[in-house]
PDB file of C-alpha atoms in Angstrom:
ATOM      1  CA  MET A 240    -159.068  64.280 -73.828  1.00  0.00           C
ATOM      2  CA  LYS A 241    -160.332  61.198 -71.961  1.00  0.00           C
ATOM      3  CA  ALA A 242    -163.020  60.646 -74.614  1.00  0.00           C
ATOM      4  CA  ILE A 243    -160.410  60.665 -77.392  1.00  0.00           C
ATOM      5  CA  ASN A 244    -158.291  58.129 -75.477  1.00  0.00           C
ATOM      6  CA  ILE A 245    -161.285  55.858 -74.912  1.00  0.00           C
ATOM      7  CA  ILE A 246    -162.271  56.000 -78.604  1.00  0.00           C
ATOM      8  CA  ALA A 247    -158.670  55.182 -79.609  1.00  0.00           C
ATOM      9  CA  ILE A 248    -158.568  52.198 -77.254  1.00  0.00           C
ATOM     10  CA  ILE A 249    -161.897  50.898 -78.614  1.00  0.00           C
ATOM     11  CA  ALA A 250    -160.676  51.270 -82.219  1.00  0.00           C
ATOM     12  CA  ILE A 251    -157.391  49.462 -81.477  1.00  0.00           C
ATOM     13  CA  SER A 252    -159.232  46.683 -79.677  1.00  0.00           C
ATOM     14  CA  PHE A 253    -161.643  46.267 -82.607  1.00  0.00           C
ATOM     15  CA  VAL A 254    -158.798  46.035 -85.163  1.00  0.00           C
ATOM     16  CA  ALA A 255    -156.831  43.660 -82.957  1.00  0.00           C
ATOM     17  CA  GLY A 256    -159.884  41.455 -82.550  1.00  0.00           C
ATOM     18  CA  MET A 257    -160.426  41.286 -86.303  1.00  0.00           C
ATOM     19  CA  PHE A 258    -156.762  40.475 -86.938  1.00  0.00           C
ATOM     20  CA  GLY A 259    -156.650  37.885 -84.170  1.00  0.00           C
ATOM     21  CA  GLY A 260    -159.767  36.180 -85.514  1.00  0.00           C
ATOM     22  CA  ALA A 261    -158.447  36.032 -89.065  1.00  0.00           C
ATOM     23  CA  PHE A 262    -155.054  34.804 -87.829  1.00  0.00           C
ATOM     24  CA  SER A 263    -156.558  32.062 -85.682  1.00  0.00           C
ATOM     25  CA  GLU A 264    -158.763  30.892 -88.544  1.00  0.00           C
ATOM     26  CA  ARG A 265    -155.738  30.700 -90.840  1.00  0.00           C
ATOM     27  CA  VAL A 266    -153.335  28.997 -88.451  1.00  0.00           C
ATOM     28  CA  PHE A 267    -155.665  26.954 -86.260  1.00  0.00           C
ATOM     29  CA  ALA A 268    -158.391  26.303 -88.828  1.00  0.00           C
ATOM     30  CA  ASN A 269    -160.877  23.648 -87.804  1.00  0.00           C
ATOM     31  CA  PRO A 270    -161.580  20.867 -90.307  1.00  0.00           C
ATOM     32  CA  LYS A 271    -164.925  20.965 -92.015  1.00  0.00           C
ATOM     33  CA  ALA A 272    -167.645  18.967 -90.377  1.00  0.00           C
ATOM     34  CA  GLU A 273    -168.074  16.757 -93.462  1.00  0.00           C
ATOM     35  CA  ALA A 274    -164.345  16.081 -93.777  1.00  0.00           C
ATOM     36  CA  LYS A 275    -163.339  12.527 -93.021  1.00  0.00           C
ATOM     37  CA  ILE A 276    -160.978  12.225 -90.057  1.00  0.00           C
ATOM     38  CA  GLN A 277    -158.349   9.526 -90.393  1.00  0.00           C
ATOM     39  CA  GLU A 278    -157.944   7.342 -87.347  1.00  0.00           C
ATOM     40  CA  GLN A 279    -154.271   6.745 -88.136  1.00  0.00           C
ATOM     41  CA  ILE A 280    -151.703   8.142 -90.540  1.00  0.00           C
ATOM     42  CA  LEU A 281    -148.526   6.154 -91.108  1.00  0.00           C
ATOM     43  CA  ALA A 282    -145.533   7.916 -92.595  1.00  0.00           C
ATOM     44  CA  ARG A 283    -141.782   8.334 -92.158  1.00  0.00           C
ATOM     45  CA  GLY A 284    -141.959  12.100 -92.445  1.00  0.00           C
ATOM     46  CA  PHE A 285    -144.274  15.111 -92.606  1.00  0.00           C
ATOM     47  CA  PHE A 286    -143.254  18.376 -94.258  1.00  0.00           C
ATOM     48  CA  LEU A 287    -145.008  21.753 -94.125  1.00  0.00           C
ATOM     49  CA  VAL A 288    -144.467  24.188 -97.022  1.00  0.00           C
ATOM     50  CA  ASP A 289    -145.547  27.810 -97.495  1.00  0.00           C
ATOM     51  CA  GLU A 290    -147.300  29.472-100.469  1.00  0.00           C
ATOM     52  CA  ASN A 291    -144.055  29.264-102.474  1.00  0.00           C
ATOM     53  CA  ASN A 292    -143.599  25.564-101.717  1.00  0.00           C
ATOM     54  CA  ARG A 293    -140.616  26.297 -99.488  1.00  0.00           C
ATOM     55  CA  PRO A 294    -140.255  23.863 -96.550  1.00  0.00           C
ATOM     56  CA  ARG A 295    -140.901  25.663 -93.257  1.00  0.00           C
ATOM     57  CA  ALA A 296    -141.430  22.824 -90.792  1.00  0.00           C
ATOM     58  CA  GLY A 297    -141.189  19.095 -90.643  1.00  0.00           C
ATOM     59  CA  MET A 298    -141.251  15.936 -88.605  1.00  0.00           C
ATOM     60  CA  SER A 299    -138.993  13.067 -89.585  1.00  0.00           C
ATOM     61  CA  PHE A 300    -135.858  11.193 -88.459  1.00  0.00           C
ATOM     62  CA  ASP A 301    -132.231  12.310 -88.304  1.00  0.00           C
ATOM     63  CA  LYS A 302    -129.261  10.312 -89.590  1.00  0.00           C
ATOM     64  CA  GLY A 303    -129.077   8.446 -86.293  1.00  0.00           C
ATOM     65  CA  GLY A 304    -132.688   7.315 -86.519  1.00  0.00           C
ATOM     66  CA  ASN A 305    -133.911   9.709 -83.826  1.00  0.00           C
ATOM     67  CA  PRO A 306    -137.314  11.398 -84.336  1.00  0.00           C
ATOM     68  CA  VAL A 307    -137.042  15.164 -84.907  1.00  0.00           C
ATOM     69  CA  VAL A 308    -139.545  18.023 -85.108  1.00  0.00           C
ATOM     70  CA  TYR A 309    -138.105  21.223 -86.593  1.00  0.00           C
ATOM     71  CA  VAL A 310    -139.002  24.646 -88.021  1.00  0.00           C
ATOM     72  CA  ARG A 311    -137.233  26.736 -90.690  1.00  0.00           C
ATOM     73  CA  ASP A 312    -137.101  30.453 -91.447  1.00  0.00           C
ATOM     74  CA  GLN A 313    -137.812  32.057 -94.835  1.00  0.00           C
ATOM     75  CA  SER A 314    -134.224  31.403 -95.924  1.00  0.00           C
ATOM     76  CA  GLY A 315    -134.547  27.705 -95.223  1.00  0.00           C
ATOM     77  CA  ASN A 316    -132.355  27.714 -92.090  1.00  0.00           C
ATOM     78  CA  ILE A 317    -133.465  25.509 -89.202  1.00  0.00           C
ATOM     79  CA  ARG A 318    -134.293  27.826 -86.275  1.00  0.00           C
ATOM     80  CA  GLY A 319    -135.444  25.282 -83.748  1.00  0.00           C
ATOM     81  CA  TYR A 320    -135.784  21.545 -83.272  1.00  0.00           C
ATOM     82  CA  LEU A 321    -136.904  18.939 -80.767  1.00  0.00           C
ATOM     83  CA  VAL A 322    -135.160  15.579 -80.896  1.00  0.00           C
ATOM     84  CA  ASP A 323    -135.362  12.443 -78.772  1.00  0.00           C
ATOM     85  CA  LEU A 324    -131.780  11.224 -78.303  1.00  0.00           C
ATOM     86  CA  GLN A 325    -130.632   7.988 -76.724  1.00  0.00           C
ATOM     87  CA  GLY A 326    -130.033   9.657 -73.345  1.00  0.00           C
ATOM     88  CA  GLY A 327    -133.170  11.806 -73.352  1.00  0.00           C
ATOM     89  CA  PRO A 328    -134.986  14.583 -75.260  1.00  0.00           C
ATOM     90  CA  MET A 329    -133.361  17.874 -76.274  1.00  0.00           C
ATOM     91  CA  LEU A 330    -134.856  21.176 -77.450  1.00  0.00           C
ATOM     92  CA  ALA A 331    -132.664  23.705 -79.281  1.00  0.00           C
ATOM     93  CA  LEU A 332    -133.215  27.217 -80.645  1.00  0.00           C
ATOM     94  CA  THR A 333    -130.698  28.295 -83.288  1.00  0.00           C
ATOM     95  CA  ASP A 334    -129.480  31.503 -84.920  1.00  0.00           C
ATOM     96  CA  GLU A 335    -129.725  32.423 -88.611  1.00  0.00           C
ATOM     97  CA  LYS A 336    -126.709  30.225 -89.410  1.00  0.00           C
ATOM     98  CA  GLY A 337    -128.082  27.174 -87.665  1.00  0.00           C
ATOM     99  CA  ARG A 338    -125.839  27.443 -84.600  1.00  0.00           C
ATOM    100  CA  ASP A 339    -127.359  26.576 -81.234  1.00  0.00           C
ATOM    101  CA  SER A 340    -128.303  29.623 -79.147  1.00  0.00           C
ATOM    102  CA  VAL A 341    -130.434  28.041 -76.414  1.00  0.00           C
ATOM    103  CA  VAL A 342    -130.349  24.335 -75.579  1.00  0.00           C
ATOM    104  CA  MET A 343    -132.501  22.439 -73.096  1.00  0.00           C
ATOM    105  CA  GLY A 344    -132.097  18.781 -72.280  1.00  0.00           C
ATOM    106  CA  ALA A 345    -133.599  16.233 -69.919  1.00  0.00           C
ATOM    107  CA  GLY A 346    -131.612  13.077 -69.254  1.00  0.00           C
ATOM    108  CA  ASP A 347    -132.979   9.649 -68.489  1.00  0.00           C
ATOM    109  CA  ASP A 348    -130.819   9.713 -65.331  1.00  0.00           C
ATOM    110  CA  GLY A 349    -132.820  12.662 -63.960  1.00  0.00           C
ATOM    111  CA  LYS A 350    -130.317  15.369 -64.904  1.00  0.00           C
ATOM    112  CA  SER A 351    -131.620  18.465 -66.682  1.00  0.00           C
ATOM    113  CA  THR A 352    -129.690  21.294 -68.340  1.00  0.00           C
ATOM    114  CA  ILE A 353    -130.336  24.683 -69.934  1.00  0.00           C
ATOM    115  CA  GLY A 354    -127.517  26.333 -71.870  1.00  0.00           C
ATOM    116  CA  MET A 355    -127.237  29.738 -73.550  1.00  0.00           C
ATOM    117  CA  MET A 356    -124.556  29.672 -76.208  1.00  0.00           C
ATOM    118  CA  ALA A 357    -122.372  32.146 -78.082  1.00  0.00           C
ATOM    119  CA  ALA A 358    -121.960  32.146 -81.862  1.00  0.00           C
ATOM    120  CA  ASN A 359    -119.200  29.521 -81.603  1.00  0.00           C
ATOM    121  CA  ASN A 360    -121.527  27.064 -79.832  1.00  0.00           C
ATOM    122  CA  LYS A 361    -119.688  27.636 -76.552  1.00  0.00           C
ATOM    123  CA  PRO A 362    -121.654  28.164 -73.325  1.00  0.00           C
ATOM    124  CA  ARG A 363    -122.104  31.569 -71.750  1.00  0.00           C
ATOM    125  CA  VAL A 364    -124.747  30.620 -69.187  1.00  0.00           C
ATOM    126  CA  ALA A 365    -125.422  27.091 -67.983  1.00  0.00           C
ATOM    127  CA  ILE A 366    -128.107  25.917 -65.565  1.00  0.00           C
ATOM    128  CA  ASN A 367    -128.195  22.307 -64.517  1.00  0.00           C
ATOM    129  CA  TYR A 368    -129.761  20.035 -61.939  1.00  0.00           C
ATOM    130  CA  THR A 369    -128.319  16.741 -60.707  1.00  0.00           C
ATOM    131  CA  PRO A 370    -130.438  14.465 -58.501  1.00  0.00           C
ATOM    132  CA  GLY A 371    -128.841  13.885 -55.127  1.00  0.00           C
ATOM    133  CA  ARG A 372    -126.587  16.943 -55.485  1.00  0.00           C
ATOM    134  CA  GLY A 373    -128.715  19.952 -56.399  1.00  0.00           C
ATOM    135  CA  PRO A 374    -129.066  22.815 -58.908  1.00  0.00           C
ATOM    136  CA  GLY A 375    -126.234  24.967 -60.210  1.00  0.00           C
ATOM    137  CA  LEU A 376    -125.697  28.107 -62.295  1.00  0.00           C
ATOM    138  CA  ALA A 377    -122.421  28.848 -64.129  1.00  0.00           C
ATOM    139  CA  LEU A 378    -121.349  31.980 -66.031  1.00  0.00           C
ATOM    140  CA  PHE A 379    -118.602  31.932 -68.694  1.00  0.00           C
ATOM    141  CA  ASP A 380    -116.516  34.698 -70.282  1.00  0.00           C
ATOM    142  CA  ASP A 381    -115.719  35.190 -73.985  1.00  0.00           C
ATOM    143  CA  ASP A 382    -112.846  32.709 -73.687  1.00  0.00           C
ATOM    144  CA  ASN A 383    -115.288  30.021 -72.461  1.00  0.00           C
ATOM    145  CA  VAL A 384    -113.771  30.064 -68.967  1.00  0.00           C
ATOM    146  CA  GLY A 385    -116.153  29.650 -66.044  1.00  0.00           C
ATOM    147  CA  LYS A 386    -115.888  32.851 -63.991  1.00  0.00           C
ATOM    148  CA  ALA A 387    -118.775  32.633 -61.521  1.00  0.00           C
ATOM    149  CA  GLY A 388    -121.016  29.980 -60.088  1.00  0.00           C
ATOM    150  CA  LEU A 389    -123.980  29.569 -57.775  1.00  0.00           C
ATOM    151  CA  ALA A 390    -125.106  26.175 -56.525  1.00  0.00           C
ATOM    152  CA  ILE A 391    -127.005  24.296 -53.867  1.00  0.00           C
ATOM    153  CA  ILE A 392    -124.785  21.314 -53.032  1.00  0.00           C
ATOM    154  CA  HIS A 393    -126.441  18.704 -50.829  1.00  0.00           C
ATOM    155  CA  GLY A 394    -128.604  21.425 -49.310  1.00  0.00           C
ATOM    156  CA  LYS A 395    -125.738  23.909 -48.764  1.00  0.00           C
ATOM    157  CA  PRO A 396    -125.689  27.190 -50.760  1.00  0.00           C
ATOM    158  CA  VAL A 397    -122.342  27.977 -52.395  1.00  0.00           C
ATOM    159  CA  ILE A 398    -121.101  30.942 -54.466  1.00  0.00           C
ATOM    160  CA  GLY A 399    -117.748  30.991 -56.239  1.00  0.00           C
ATOM    161  CA  LEU A 400    -115.811  33.621 -58.209  1.00  0.00           C
ATOM    162  CA  ASN A 401    -112.937  32.355 -60.337  1.00  0.00           C
ATOM    163  CA  LYS A 402    -109.620  33.665 -61.631  1.00  0.00           C
ATOM    164  CA  ALA A 403    -108.691  33.994 -65.320  1.00  0.00           C
ATOM    165  CA  ASP A 404    -107.728  30.312 -65.531  1.00  0.00           C
ATOM    166  CA  GLY A 405    -111.037  29.174 -64.047  1.00  0.00           C
ATOM    167  CA  THR A 406    -109.647  28.209 -60.629  1.00  0.00           C
ATOM    168  CA  PRO A 407    -111.465  29.531 -57.520  1.00  0.00           C
ATOM    169  CA  ALA A 408    -110.453  32.919 -56.136  1.00  0.00           C
ATOM    170  CA  ILE A 409    -113.302  33.755 -53.729  1.00  0.00           C
ATOM    171  CA  ALA A 410    -115.721  31.267 -52.213  1.00  0.00           C
ATOM    172  CA  MET A 411    -118.816  31.792 -50.083  1.00  0.00           C
ATOM    173  CA  SER A 412    -120.534  28.921 -48.342  1.00  0.00           C
ATOM    174  CA  TYR A 413    -123.036  28.180 -45.604  1.00  0.00           C
ATOM    175  CA  ASP A 414    -123.209  24.929 -43.655  1.00  0.00           C
ATOM    176  CA  PRO A 415    -126.345  24.692 -41.461  1.00  0.00           C
ATOM    177  CA  LYS A 416    -125.039  21.652 -39.559  1.00  0.00           C
ATOM    178  CA  ARG A 417    -121.970  23.566 -38.369  1.00  0.00           C
ATOM    179  CA  GLU A 418    -123.804  26.877 -38.120  1.00  0.00           C
ATOM    180  CA  ALA A 419    -120.998  28.148 -40.344  1.00  0.00           C
ATOM    181  CA  ALA A 420    -121.094  30.941 -42.915  1.00  0.00           C
ATOM    182  CA  LEU A 421    -117.706  31.582 -44.519  1.00  0.00           C
ATOM    183  CA  LEU A 422    -116.146  33.906 -47.070  1.00  0.00           C
ATOM    184  CA  GLY A 423    -112.842  32.418 -48.175  1.00  0.00           C
ATOM    185  CA  PHE A 424    -109.965  33.588 -50.373  1.00  0.00           C
ATOM    186  CA  LEU A 425    -107.771  31.107 -52.218  1.00  0.00           C
ATOM    187  CA  ASN A 426    -104.234  31.418 -53.561  1.00  0.00           C
ATOM    188  CA  SER A 427    -102.829  30.319 -56.929  1.00  0.00           C
ATOM    189  CA  ARG A 428    -102.541  26.730 -55.624  1.00  0.00           C
ATOM    190  CA  ASN A 429    -106.251  26.647 -54.706  1.00  0.00           C
ATOM    191  CA  GLU A 430    -105.414  26.755 -51.000  1.00  0.00           C
ATOM    192  CA  ALA A 431    -107.727  28.645 -48.642  1.00  0.00           C
ATOM    193  CA  LYS A 432    -105.355  31.220 -47.124  1.00  0.00           C
ATOM    194  CA  ALA A 433    -107.783  33.713 -45.603  1.00  0.00           C
ATOM    195  CA  GLY A 434    -111.356  33.722 -44.472  1.00  0.00           C
ATOM    196  CA  PHE A 435    -114.008  35.580 -42.571  1.00  0.00           C
ATOM    197  CA  GLY A 436    -117.357  34.440 -41.274  1.00  0.00           C
ATOM    198  CA  LEU A 437    -119.150  32.546 -38.534  1.00  0.00           C
ATOM    199  CA  MET A 438    -118.390  29.165 -37.008  1.00  0.00           C
ATOM    200  CA  ASN A 439    -120.818  27.665 -34.482  1.00  0.00           C
ATOM    201  CA  ASP A 440    -122.576  31.061 -34.545  1.00  0.00           C
ATOM    202  CA  LYS A 441    -119.318  32.781 -33.405  1.00  0.00           C
ATOM    203  CA  PRO A 442    -117.328  35.288 -35.518  1.00  0.00           C
ATOM    204  CA  LEU A 443    -114.146  33.998 -37.104  1.00  0.00           C
ATOM    205  CA  LEU A 444    -111.168  35.559 -38.902  1.00  0.00           C
ATOM    206  CA  PHE A 445    -108.298  33.406 -40.091  1.00  0.00           C
ATOM    207  CA  ALA A 446    -105.250  33.699 -42.324  1.00  0.00           C
ATOM    208  CA  TYR A 447    -103.564  30.311 -42.164  1.00  0.00           C
ATOM    209  CA  ARG A 448    -103.595  26.714 -43.213  1.00  0.00           C
ATOM    210  CA  PRO A 449    -103.550  23.828 -40.700  1.00  0.00           C
ATOM    211  CA  ASP A 450    -100.010  22.989 -41.911  1.00  0.00           C
ATOM    212  CA  ASP A 451     -98.793  26.574 -42.279  1.00  0.00           C
ATOM    213  CA  THR A 452     -98.033  29.769 -40.369  1.00  0.00           C
ATOM    214  CA  GLY A 453    -100.648  32.409 -39.829  1.00  0.00           C
ATOM    215  CA  LEU A 454    -103.081  34.359 -37.701  1.00  0.00           C
ATOM    216  CA  LEU A 455    -106.284  33.135 -36.071  1.00  0.00           C
ATOM    217  CA  PHE A 456    -108.971  35.181 -34.372  1.00  0.00           C
ATOM    218  CA  ASN A 457    -112.235  33.679 -33.242  1.00  0.00           C
ATOM    219  CA  ILE A 458    -114.759  33.464 -30.438  1.00  0.00           C
ATOM    220  CA  GLN A 459    -114.470  30.343 -28.343  1.00  0.00           C
ATOM    221  CA  ARG A 460    -117.478  28.204 -27.477  1.00  0.00           C
ATOM    222  CA  ASP A 461    -117.613  29.779 -24.009  1.00  0.00           C
ATOM    223  CA  GLY A 462    -117.878  33.259 -25.581  1.00  0.00           C
ATOM    224  CA  ARG A 463    -114.292  34.419 -24.888  1.00  0.00           C
ATOM    225  CA  PRO A 464    -112.369  36.084 -27.748  1.00  0.00           C
ATOM    226  CA  ALA A 465    -109.101  34.454 -28.779  1.00  0.00           C
ATOM    227  CA  LEU A 466    -106.191  35.747 -30.853  1.00  0.00           C
ATOM    228  CA  GLY A 467    -103.215  33.590 -31.680  1.00  0.00           C
ATOM    229  CA  LEU A 468    -100.228  33.096 -33.976  1.00  0.00           C
ATOM    230  CA  LEU A 469     -99.467  29.679 -35.387  1.00  0.00           C
ATOM    231  CA  THR A 470     -96.363  28.129 -36.960  1.00  0.00           C
ATOM    232  CA  GLU A 471     -96.746  25.020 -39.071  1.00  0.00           C
ATOM    233  CA  GLY A 472    -100.106  24.453 -37.464  1.00  0.00           C
ATOM    234  CA  ARG A 473     -98.820  24.757 -33.862  1.00  0.00           C
ATOM    235  CA  PRO A 474     -99.908  27.704 -31.687  1.00  0.00           C
ATOM    236  CA  GLU A 475     -96.924  29.988 -30.841  1.00  0.00           C
ATOM    237  CA  TRP A 476     -98.598  32.867 -29.035  1.00  0.00           C
ATOM    238  CA  SER A 477    -101.981  33.818 -27.651  1.00  0.00           C
ATOM    239  CA  ALA A 478    -103.207  37.240 -26.555  1.00  0.00           C
ATOM    240  CA  THR A 479    -105.214  35.684 -23.721  1.00  0.00           C
ATOM    241  CA  GLY A 480    -102.570  33.243 -22.512  1.00  0.00           C
ATOM    242  CA  THR A 481    -104.608  30.297 -23.708  1.00  0.00           C
ATOM    243  CA  VAL A 482    -104.298  28.544 -27.019  1.00  0.00           C
ATOM    244  CA  PRO A 483    -107.189  29.374 -29.379  1.00  0.00           C
ATOM    245  CA  GLN A 484    -109.174  26.408 -30.576  1.00  0.00           C
ATOM    246  CA  MET A 485    -108.629  25.917 -34.288  1.00  0.00           C
ATOM    247  CA  PRO A 486    -111.996  25.659 -36.058  1.00  0.00           C
ATOM    248  CA  ALA A 487    -112.869  22.615 -38.109  1.00  0.00           C
ATOM    249  CA  LEU A 488    -112.793  24.098 -41.580  1.00  0.00           C
ATOM    250  CA  ASP A 489    -112.419  20.879 -43.515  1.00  0.00           C
ATOM    251  CA  GLY A 490    -115.179  20.249 -46.006  1.00  0.00           C
ATOM    252  CA  ILE A 491    -116.699  23.743 -46.027  1.00  0.00           C
ATOM    253  CA  LEU A 492    -114.640  25.542 -48.653  1.00  0.00           C
ATOM    254  CA  ASP A 493    -114.008  22.195 -50.315  1.00  0.00           C
ATOM    255  CA  GLN A 494    -117.674  22.203 -51.328  1.00  0.00           C
ATOM    256  CA  VAL A 495    -116.955  25.167 -53.607  1.00  0.00           C
ATOM    257  CA  LEU A 496    -114.036  23.441 -55.328  1.00  0.00           C
ATOM    258  CA  ARG A 497    -115.938  20.311 -56.365  1.00  0.00           C
TER     259      ARG A 497
END
């Protein structure tokens, strides 16, 4: 049985080698040694045609005067192109109707983007990088509403899950300077109403806003647990007899909403 397998592998390798050699000679054929090589070729366009004189690739200029390199399928539809726009180069892969499916761009300002599109040229997945801010990943539903995101914002990792209207519903963030890792829940007015996590390496549970009524449980800096009720931001009751210290939450969940 092993001998049969070995013979089959050798036969497949031999056929593949023959096909690969013929293919490389056809596609990447070297010019003949006696052929004269032009030092320069000046033209406003180059067009590649197949055996039936159908255009399959080309290099020319678009209506805006931008240089473009493109390829076509057997039906004549453009399936991919590289163009140098005013703000930077862009590479696009298209479907059989010429609609963009994958788009990559690099801006002169240092920004770069990769987008995966639906049939209506609307994004489904977007990856971008902004100098000075960081990379980000966004996911969209069939209604082109951003539903989930992952980003590194100024060195801080952030994850967000959105409601049907695209506003944040759940946010996760980590701030190394504050030693804070938070999971927050937002209401219909994009207000953080509940959260769970760590602050200054101490566990934290809160259900309030600084200007609202709610519950706060955390571990104080000295290691003592604290449980308190607050009204309009003012402590009303404490289980330990002392007022719990309200954690500085400003700026942490706000990173997710930007």
